[in-house]
Short mmCIF file of C-alpha atoms in Angstrom, two decimals:
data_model
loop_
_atom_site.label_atom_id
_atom_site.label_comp_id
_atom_site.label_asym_id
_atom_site.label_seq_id
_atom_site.Cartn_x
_atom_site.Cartn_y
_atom_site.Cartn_z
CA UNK J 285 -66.61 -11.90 2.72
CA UNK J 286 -64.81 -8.80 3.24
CA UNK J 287 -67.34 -5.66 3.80
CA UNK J 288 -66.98 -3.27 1.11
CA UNK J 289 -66.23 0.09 2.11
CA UNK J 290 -68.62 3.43 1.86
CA UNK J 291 -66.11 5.17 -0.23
CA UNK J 292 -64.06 3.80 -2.84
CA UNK J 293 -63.27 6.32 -4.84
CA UNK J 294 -59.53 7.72 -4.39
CA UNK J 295 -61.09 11.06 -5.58
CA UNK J 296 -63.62 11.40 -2.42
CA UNK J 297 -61.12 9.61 -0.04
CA UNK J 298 -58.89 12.08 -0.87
CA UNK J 299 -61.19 15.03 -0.26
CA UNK J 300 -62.11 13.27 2.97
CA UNK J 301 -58.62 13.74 4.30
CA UNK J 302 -58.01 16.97 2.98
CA UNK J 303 -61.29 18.27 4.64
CA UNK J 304 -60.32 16.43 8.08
CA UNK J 305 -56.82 17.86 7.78
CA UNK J 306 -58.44 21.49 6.96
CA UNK J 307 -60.71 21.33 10.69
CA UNK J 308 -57.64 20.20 12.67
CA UNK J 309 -55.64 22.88 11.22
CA UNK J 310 -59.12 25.31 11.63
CA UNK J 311 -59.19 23.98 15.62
CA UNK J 312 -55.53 24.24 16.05
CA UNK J 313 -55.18 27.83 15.27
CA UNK J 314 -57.43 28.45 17.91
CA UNK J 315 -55.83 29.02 21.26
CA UNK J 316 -58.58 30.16 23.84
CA UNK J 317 -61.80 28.34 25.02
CA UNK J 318 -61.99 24.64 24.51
CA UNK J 319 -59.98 24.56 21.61
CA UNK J 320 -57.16 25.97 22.70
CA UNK J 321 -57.50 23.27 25.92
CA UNK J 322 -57.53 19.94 23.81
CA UNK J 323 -54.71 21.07 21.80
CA UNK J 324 -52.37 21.41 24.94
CA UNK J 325 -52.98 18.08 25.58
CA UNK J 326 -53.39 16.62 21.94
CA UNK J 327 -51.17 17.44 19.27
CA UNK J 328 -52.46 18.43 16.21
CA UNK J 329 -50.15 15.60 14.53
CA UNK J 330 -52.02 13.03 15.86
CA UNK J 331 -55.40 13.77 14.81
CA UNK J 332 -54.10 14.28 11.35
CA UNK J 333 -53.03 10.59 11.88
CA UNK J 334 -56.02 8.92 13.80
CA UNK J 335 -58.87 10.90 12.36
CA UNK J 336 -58.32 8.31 9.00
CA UNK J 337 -57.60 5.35 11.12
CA UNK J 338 -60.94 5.79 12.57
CA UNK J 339 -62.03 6.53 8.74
CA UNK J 340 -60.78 3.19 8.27
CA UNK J 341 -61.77 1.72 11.33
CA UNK J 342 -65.62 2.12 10.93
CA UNK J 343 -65.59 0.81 7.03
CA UNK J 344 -65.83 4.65 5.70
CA UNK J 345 -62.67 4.02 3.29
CA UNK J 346 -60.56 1.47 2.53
CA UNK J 347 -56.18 1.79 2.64
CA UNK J 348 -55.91 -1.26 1.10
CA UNK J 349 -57.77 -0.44 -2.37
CA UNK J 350 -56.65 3.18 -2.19
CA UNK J 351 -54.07 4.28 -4.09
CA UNK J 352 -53.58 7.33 -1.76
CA UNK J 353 -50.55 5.89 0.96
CA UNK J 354 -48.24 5.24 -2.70
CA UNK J 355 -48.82 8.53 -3.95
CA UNK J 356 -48.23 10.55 -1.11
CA UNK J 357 -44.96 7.86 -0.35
CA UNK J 358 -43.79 7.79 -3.89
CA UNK J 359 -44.50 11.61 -4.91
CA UNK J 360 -45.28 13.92 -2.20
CA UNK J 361 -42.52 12.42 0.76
CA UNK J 362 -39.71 12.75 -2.24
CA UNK J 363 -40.94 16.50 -2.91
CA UNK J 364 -41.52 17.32 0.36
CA UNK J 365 -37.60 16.52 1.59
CA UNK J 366 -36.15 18.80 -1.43
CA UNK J 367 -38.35 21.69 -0.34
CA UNK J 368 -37.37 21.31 3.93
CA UNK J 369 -33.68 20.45 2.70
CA UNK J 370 -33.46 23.30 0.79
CA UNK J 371 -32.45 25.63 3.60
CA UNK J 372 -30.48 23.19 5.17
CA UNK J 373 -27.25 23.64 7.70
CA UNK J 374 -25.27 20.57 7.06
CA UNK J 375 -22.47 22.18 9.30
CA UNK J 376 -25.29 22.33 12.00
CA UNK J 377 -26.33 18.86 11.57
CA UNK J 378 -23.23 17.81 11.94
CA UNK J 379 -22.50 19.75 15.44
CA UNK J 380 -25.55 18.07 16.98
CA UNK J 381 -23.01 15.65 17.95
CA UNK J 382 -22.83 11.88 18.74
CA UNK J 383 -26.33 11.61 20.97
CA UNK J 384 -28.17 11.36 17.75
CA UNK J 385 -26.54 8.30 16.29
CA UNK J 386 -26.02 6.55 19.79
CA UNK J 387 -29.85 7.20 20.23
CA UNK J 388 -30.59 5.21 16.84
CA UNK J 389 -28.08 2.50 17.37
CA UNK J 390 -29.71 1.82 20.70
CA UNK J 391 -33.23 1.80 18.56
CA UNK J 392 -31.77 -1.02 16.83
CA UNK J 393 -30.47 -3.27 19.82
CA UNK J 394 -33.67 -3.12 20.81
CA UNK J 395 -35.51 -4.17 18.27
CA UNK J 396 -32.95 -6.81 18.35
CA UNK J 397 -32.96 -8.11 22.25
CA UNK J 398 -36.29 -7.34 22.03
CA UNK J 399 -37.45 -10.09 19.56
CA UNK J 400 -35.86 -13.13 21.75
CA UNK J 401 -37.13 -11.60 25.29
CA UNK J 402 -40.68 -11.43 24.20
CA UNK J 403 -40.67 -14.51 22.72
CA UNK J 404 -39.42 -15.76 26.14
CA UNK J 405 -41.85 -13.69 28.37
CA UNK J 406 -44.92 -14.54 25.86
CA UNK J 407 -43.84 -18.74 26.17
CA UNK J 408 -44.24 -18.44 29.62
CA UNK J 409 -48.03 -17.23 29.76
CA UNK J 410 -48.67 -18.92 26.54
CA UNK J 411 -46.68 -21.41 25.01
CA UNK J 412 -49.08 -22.30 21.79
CA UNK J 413 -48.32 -18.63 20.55
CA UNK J 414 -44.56 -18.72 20.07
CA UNK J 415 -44.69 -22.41 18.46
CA UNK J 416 -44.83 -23.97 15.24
CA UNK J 417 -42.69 -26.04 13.10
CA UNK J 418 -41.00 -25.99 10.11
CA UNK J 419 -42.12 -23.01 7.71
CA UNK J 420 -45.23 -22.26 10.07
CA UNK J 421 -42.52 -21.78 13.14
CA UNK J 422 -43.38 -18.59 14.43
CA UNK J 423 -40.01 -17.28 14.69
CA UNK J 424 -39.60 -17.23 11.13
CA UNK J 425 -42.60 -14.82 10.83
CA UNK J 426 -41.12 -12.61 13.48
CA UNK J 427 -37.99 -12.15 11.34
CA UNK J 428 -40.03 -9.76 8.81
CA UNK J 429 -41.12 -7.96 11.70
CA UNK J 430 -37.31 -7.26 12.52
CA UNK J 431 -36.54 -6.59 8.91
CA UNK J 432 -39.16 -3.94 8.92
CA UNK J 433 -38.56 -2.63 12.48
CA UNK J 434 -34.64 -1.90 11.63
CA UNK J 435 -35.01 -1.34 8.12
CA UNK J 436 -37.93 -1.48 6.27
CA UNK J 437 -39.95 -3.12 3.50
CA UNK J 438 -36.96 -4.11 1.23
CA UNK J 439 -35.02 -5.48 4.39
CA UNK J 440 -38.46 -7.08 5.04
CA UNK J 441 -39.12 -9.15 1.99
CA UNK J 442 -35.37 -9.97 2.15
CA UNK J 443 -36.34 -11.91 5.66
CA UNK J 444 -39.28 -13.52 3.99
CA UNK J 445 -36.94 -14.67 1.48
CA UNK J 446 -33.77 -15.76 3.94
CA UNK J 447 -36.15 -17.64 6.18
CA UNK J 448 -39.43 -19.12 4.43
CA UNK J 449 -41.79 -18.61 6.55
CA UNK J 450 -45.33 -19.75 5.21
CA UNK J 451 -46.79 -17.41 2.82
CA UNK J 452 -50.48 -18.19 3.57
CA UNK J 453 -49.67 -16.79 7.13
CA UNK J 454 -47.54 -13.79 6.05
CA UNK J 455 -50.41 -11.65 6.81
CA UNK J 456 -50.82 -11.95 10.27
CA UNK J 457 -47.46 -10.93 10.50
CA UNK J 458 -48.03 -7.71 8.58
CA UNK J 459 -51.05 -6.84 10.47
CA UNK J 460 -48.86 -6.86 14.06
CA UNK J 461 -46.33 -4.75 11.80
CA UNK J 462 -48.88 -2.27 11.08
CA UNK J 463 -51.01 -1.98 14.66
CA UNK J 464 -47.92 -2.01 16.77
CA UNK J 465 -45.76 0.03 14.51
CA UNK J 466 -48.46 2.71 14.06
CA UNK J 467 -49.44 2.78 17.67
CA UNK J 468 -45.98 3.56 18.91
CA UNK J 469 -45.68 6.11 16.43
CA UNK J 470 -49.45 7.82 18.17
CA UNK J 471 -47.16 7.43 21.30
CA UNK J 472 -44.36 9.33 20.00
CA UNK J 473 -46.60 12.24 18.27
CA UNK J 474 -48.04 12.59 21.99
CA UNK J 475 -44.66 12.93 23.72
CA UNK J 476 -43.80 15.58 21.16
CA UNK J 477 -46.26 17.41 22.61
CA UNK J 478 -44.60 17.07 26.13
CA UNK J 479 -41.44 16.99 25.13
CA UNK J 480 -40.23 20.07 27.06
CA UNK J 481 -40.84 18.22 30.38
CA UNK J 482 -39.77 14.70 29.15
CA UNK J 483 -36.54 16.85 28.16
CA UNK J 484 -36.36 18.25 31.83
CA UNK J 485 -36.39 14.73 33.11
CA UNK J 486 -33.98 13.39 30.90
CA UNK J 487 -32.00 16.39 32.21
CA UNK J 488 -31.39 16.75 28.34
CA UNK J 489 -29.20 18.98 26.90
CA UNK J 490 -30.72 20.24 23.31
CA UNK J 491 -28.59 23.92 23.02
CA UNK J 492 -27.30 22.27 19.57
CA UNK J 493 -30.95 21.50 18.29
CA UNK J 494 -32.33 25.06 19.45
CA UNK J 495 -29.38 26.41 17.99
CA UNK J 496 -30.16 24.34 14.48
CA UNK J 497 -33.76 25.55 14.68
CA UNK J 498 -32.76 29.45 15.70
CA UNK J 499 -30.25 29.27 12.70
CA UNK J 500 -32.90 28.34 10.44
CA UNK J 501 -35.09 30.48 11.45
CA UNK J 502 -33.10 33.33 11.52
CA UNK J 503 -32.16 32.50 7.73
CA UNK J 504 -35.75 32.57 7.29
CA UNK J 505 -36.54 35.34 8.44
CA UNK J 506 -33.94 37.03 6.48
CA UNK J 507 -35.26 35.83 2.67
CA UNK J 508 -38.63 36.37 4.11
CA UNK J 509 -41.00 37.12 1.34
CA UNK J 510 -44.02 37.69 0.39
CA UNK J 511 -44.59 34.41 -2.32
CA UNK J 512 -45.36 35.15 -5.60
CA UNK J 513 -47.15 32.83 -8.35
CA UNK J 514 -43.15 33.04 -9.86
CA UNK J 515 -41.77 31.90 -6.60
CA UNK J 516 -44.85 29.13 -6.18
CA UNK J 517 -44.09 27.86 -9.77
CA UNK J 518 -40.58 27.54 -8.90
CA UNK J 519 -40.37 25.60 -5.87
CA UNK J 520 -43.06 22.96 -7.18
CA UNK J 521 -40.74 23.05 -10.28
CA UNK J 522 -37.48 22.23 -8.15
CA UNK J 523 -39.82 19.55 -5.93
CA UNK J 524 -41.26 17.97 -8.52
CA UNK J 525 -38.42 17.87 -10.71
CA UNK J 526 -36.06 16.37 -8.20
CA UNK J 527 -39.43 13.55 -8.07
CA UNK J 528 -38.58 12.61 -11.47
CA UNK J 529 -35.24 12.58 -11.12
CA UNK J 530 -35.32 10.65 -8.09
CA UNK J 531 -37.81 8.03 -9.93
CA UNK J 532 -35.26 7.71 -13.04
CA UNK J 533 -32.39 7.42 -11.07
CA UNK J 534 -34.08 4.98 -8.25
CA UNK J 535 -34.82 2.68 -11.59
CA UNK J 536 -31.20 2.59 -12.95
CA UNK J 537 -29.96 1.94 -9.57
CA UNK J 538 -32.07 -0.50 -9.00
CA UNK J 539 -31.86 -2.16 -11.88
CA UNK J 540 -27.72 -2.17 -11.39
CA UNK J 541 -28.22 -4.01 -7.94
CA UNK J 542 -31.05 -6.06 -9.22
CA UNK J 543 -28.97 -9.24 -9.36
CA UNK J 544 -28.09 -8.91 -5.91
CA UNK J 545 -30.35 -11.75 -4.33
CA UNK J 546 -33.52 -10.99 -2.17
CA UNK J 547 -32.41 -13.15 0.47
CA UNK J 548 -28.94 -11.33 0.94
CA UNK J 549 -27.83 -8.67 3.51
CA UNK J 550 -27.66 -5.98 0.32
CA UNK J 551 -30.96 -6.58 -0.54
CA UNK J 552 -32.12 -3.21 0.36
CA UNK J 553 -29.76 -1.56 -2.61
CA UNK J 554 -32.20 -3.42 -4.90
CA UNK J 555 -35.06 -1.24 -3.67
CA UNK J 556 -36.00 1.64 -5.92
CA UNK J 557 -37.65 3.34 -2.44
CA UNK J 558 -34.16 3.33 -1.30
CA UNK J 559 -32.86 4.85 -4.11
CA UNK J 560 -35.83 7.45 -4.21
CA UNK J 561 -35.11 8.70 -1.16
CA UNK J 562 -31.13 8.66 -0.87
CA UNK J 563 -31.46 10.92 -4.78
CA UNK J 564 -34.51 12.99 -3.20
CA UNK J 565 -32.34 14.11 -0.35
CA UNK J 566 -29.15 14.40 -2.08
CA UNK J 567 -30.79 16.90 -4.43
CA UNK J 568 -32.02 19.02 -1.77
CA UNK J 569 -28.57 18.82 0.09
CA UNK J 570 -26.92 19.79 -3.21
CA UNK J 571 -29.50 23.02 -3.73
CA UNK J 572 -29.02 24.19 -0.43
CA UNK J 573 -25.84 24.71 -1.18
CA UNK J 574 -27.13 27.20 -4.30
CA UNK J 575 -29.48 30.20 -3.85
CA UNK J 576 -32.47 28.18 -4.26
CA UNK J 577 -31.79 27.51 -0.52
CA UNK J 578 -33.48 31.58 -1.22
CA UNK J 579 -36.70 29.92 -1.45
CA UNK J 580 -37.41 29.02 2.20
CA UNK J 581 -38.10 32.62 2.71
CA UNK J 582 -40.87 32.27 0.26
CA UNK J 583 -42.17 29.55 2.40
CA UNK J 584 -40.43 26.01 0.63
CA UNK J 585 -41.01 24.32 4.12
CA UNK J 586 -44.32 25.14 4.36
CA UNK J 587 -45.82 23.73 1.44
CA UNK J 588 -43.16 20.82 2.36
CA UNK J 589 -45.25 20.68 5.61
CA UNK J 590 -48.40 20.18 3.61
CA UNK J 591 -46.87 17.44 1.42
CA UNK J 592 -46.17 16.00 4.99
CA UNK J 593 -49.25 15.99 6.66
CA UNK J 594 -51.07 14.42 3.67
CA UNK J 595 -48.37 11.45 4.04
CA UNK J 596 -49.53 11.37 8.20
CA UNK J 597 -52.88 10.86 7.10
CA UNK J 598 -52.25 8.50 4.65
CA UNK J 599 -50.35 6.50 7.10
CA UNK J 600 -53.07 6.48 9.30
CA UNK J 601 -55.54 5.44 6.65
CA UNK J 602 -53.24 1.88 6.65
CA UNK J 603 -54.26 1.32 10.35
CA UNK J 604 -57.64 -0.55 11.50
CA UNK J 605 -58.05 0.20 15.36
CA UNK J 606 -60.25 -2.88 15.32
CA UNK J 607 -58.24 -5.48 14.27
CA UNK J 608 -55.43 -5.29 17.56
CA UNK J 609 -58.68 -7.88 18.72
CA UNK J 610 -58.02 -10.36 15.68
CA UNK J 611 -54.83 -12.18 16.66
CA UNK J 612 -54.05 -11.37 20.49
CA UNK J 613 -51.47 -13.40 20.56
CA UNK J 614 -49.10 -12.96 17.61
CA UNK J 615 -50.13 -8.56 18.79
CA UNK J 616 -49.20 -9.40 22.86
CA UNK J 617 -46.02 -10.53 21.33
CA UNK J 618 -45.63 -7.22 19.02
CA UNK J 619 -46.35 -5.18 21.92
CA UNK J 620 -44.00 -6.58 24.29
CA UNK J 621 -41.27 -6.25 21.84
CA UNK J 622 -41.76 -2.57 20.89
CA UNK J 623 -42.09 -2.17 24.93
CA UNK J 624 -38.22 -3.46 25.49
CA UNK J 625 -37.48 -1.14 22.49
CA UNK J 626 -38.80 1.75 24.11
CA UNK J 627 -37.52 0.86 27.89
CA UNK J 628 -33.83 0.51 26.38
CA UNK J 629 -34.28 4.13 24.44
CA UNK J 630 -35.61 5.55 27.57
CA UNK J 631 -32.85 4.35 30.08
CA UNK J 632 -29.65 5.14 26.99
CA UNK J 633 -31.61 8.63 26.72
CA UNK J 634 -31.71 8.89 30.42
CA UNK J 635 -28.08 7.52 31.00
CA UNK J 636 -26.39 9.94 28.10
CA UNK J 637 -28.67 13.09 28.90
CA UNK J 638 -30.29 12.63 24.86
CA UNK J 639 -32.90 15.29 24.00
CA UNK J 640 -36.63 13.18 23.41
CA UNK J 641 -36.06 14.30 19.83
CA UNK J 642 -33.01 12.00 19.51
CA UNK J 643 -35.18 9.33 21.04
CA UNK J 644 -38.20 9.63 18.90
CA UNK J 645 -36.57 10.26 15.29
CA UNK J 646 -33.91 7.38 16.31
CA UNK J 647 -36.98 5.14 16.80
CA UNK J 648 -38.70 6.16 13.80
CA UNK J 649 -35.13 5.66 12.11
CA UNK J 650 -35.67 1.98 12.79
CA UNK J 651 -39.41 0.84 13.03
CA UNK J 652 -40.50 3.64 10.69
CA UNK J 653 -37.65 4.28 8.15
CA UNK J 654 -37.62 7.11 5.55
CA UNK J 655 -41.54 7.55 5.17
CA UNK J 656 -42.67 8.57 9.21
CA UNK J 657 -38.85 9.46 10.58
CA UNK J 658 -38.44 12.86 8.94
CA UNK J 659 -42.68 13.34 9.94
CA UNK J 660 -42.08 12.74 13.18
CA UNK J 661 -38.58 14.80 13.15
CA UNK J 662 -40.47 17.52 11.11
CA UNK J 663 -42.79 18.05 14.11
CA UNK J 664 -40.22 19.20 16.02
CA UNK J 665 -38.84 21.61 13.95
CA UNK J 666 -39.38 21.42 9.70
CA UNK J 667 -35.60 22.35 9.51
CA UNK J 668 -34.65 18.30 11.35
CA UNK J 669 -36.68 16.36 8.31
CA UNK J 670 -33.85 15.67 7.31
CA UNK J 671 -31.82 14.39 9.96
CA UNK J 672 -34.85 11.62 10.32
CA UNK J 673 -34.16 11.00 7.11
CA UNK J 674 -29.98 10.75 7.29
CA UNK J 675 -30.87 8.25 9.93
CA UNK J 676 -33.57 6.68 8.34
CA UNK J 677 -30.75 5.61 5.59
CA UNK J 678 -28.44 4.25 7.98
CA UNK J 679 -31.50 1.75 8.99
CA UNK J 680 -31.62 1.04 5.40
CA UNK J 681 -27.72 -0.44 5.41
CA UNK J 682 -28.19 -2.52 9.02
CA UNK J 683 -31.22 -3.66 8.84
CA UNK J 684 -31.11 -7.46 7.37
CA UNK J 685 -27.84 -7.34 9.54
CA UNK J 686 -29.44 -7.03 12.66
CA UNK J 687 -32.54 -8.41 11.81
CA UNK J 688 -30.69 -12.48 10.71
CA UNK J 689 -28.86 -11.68 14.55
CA UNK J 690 -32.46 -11.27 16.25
CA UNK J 691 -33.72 -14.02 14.15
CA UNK J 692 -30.77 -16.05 15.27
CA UNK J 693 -31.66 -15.37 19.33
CA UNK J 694 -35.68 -15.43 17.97
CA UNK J 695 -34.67 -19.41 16.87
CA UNK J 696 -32.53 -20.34 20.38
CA UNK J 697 -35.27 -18.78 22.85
CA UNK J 698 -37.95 -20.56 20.95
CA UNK J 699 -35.88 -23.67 20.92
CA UNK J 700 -35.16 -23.16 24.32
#
């Protein structure tokens, strides 16, 4: 039997996180004595994220009968890219050049070489892991892990679907999905935290992102304002609004692909998540090209921000720190895989001079999609959400795509 957990109310759980969230933010403001130590080696980001996995962790709450993770995914990530959109330069965006998609793309070809070569590396210590036959053949569970690595749950499922692997052993699938997604994403929020000097030994170039975030914050500074209860009621009225358009049109779009099989490379335009984010972020392009874009002075971003940082901790609720010891195999493999993905981002970045920035978001982009790239590009600067999120899509189109060719090279090593 599964141990209950302390709290199981979504009400308390909720004012758990918020109260955690309100002493990082507390700490973090402080910048002398020992507070203003641990945050120049810890960002702030990742406590908001690991504070509720250890939450989680010890039994205190439970993500898995919380209803927290779809609320903050379904209505606060949607609200929260209209408000950071809002001020948006798409001109700017657009300026910070190639290095940005050739930084996702190489994301991707990782995930995808990376699949095969750990299978390969793992068969050699320990052949028993990587085996099976038939629907229990391992390398059929290891193509959901490359659906959700490139794309994300729709492209998932449609891998699930393509290559019938045995339901009843789904789960430990999902659980190296979760630990070794979610740890690499704690690895990420720590370089952000360096990423100055990782930048200096890339020998990066980032003029066009400090230009992007001076722009912005120039703008902002310029509509700066004092907010009033008007201006509040306002942007949670655009926000929230574009939510419920987003929802409405994520259903009738949905509902127009929905004969489009699960199992087929277009399975992801079935997904209403898809949909809700593609609207969400359309919307907030289209206002920023109205004087609601005004509103950032009034602070849109920052309450954005908060709508973000509730979604962090929500993410972290989903991860048990204590189950990486359940299945050491199937998580070696996991681990070895994400490892090739981030060598091959680290020697591209190095090779092409990419700021870490492009590295982290375009790793998000694939192993994260739309609900942890535009957190982690938000950390940099609220202003990139939204190219995390422009790239997040793009892992939305390839990701069955490259997920049947890893699966492919998943089926020969194994066979081999």
């Amino acid at each position: 039997m599964e141990n209950t957990p302390y709290f199981t109310n979504d009400a308390i759980v909720f004012g758990l996180i918020a109260l955690a969230l309100a002493g990082i933010f507390y700490t973090s403001g402080k910048k002398t004595g020992f507070w203003g130590k641990f945050y120049g080696v810890v960002p702030a980001l990742l406590l908001c994220y690991l504070i509720p996995a250890i939450f989680n962790s010890v039994g205190l709450i439970d993500a898995e009968s919380s209803q927290l993770y779809y609320v903050a995914s379904r209505y606060l990530l949607p609200a929260s890219l209209v408000l950071m959109t809002l001020s948006i330069d798409l001109k700017a965006i657009v300026n910070l050049g190639p290095k940005a998609l050739i930084m996702f793309f190489t994301g991707t070809l990782g995930i995808v070489i990376g699949g095969p070569l750990a299978i390969l590396l793992i068969s050699a210590i320990s052949p028993e892991t990587v085996g099976g036959a038939g629907p229990d053949a391992i390398w059929r569970g290891l193509s959901t892990l490359a659906g959700s690595w490139i794309g994300g749950g729709a492209n998932q499922a449609a891998m699930l679907e393509i290559y019938k692997y045995n339901p009843a052993k789904y789960g430990q699938m999902v659980l190296v999905d979760i630990v070794v997604a979610n740890v690499w994403m704690a690895v990420l929020l720590l370089g952000i935290g360096k990423s100055k000097r990782i930048d200096n030994w890339l020998k990066a170039d980032n003029t066009a992102i400090e230009k992007l975030k001076e722009k912005v914050s120039t703008f902002a500074e310029g509509v700066k304002r004092n907010p009033t209860l008007n201006d509040l009621m306002v942007m949670l009225g655009l926000a929230f609004g574009a939510v419920g358009i987003a929802h409405w049109g994520a259903s009738g779009m949905s509902a127009l692909f929905s004969d489009i099989p699960k199992d087929s490379a277009l399975a992801s335009f079935g997904s209403t998540f898809f949909w809700m984010i593609t609207i969400a972020t359309a919307i907030g392009i289209l206002l920023s090209f109205t004087k609601a874009k005004n509103y950032e002075g009034a602070g849109a971003s920052k309450i954005g921000s908060v709508f973000i940082y509730i979604l962090v901790a929500s993410i972290g609720m989903k991860m048990d720190l204590l189950s990486i010891l359940d299945n050491p195999g199937l998580i070696a493999i996991g681990f070895v895989w994400m490892g090739i993905h981030a060598g091959l981002l680290i020697l591209v970045a190095k090779l092409v001079k990419a700021p870490f920035f492009f590295l982290a978001v375009g790793s998000q982009a694939n192993v994260g999609g739309a609900a942890s790239a535009p957190v982690v590009a938000a950390e940099f600067h609220p202003s990139l959400a939204s190219v995390g999120v422009l790239l997040a899509v793009f892992g939305y189109v390839v990701g069955t795509y490259g997920a049947i060719l890893c699966t492919i090279l998943m089926e020969m090593a194994s066979a081999g």
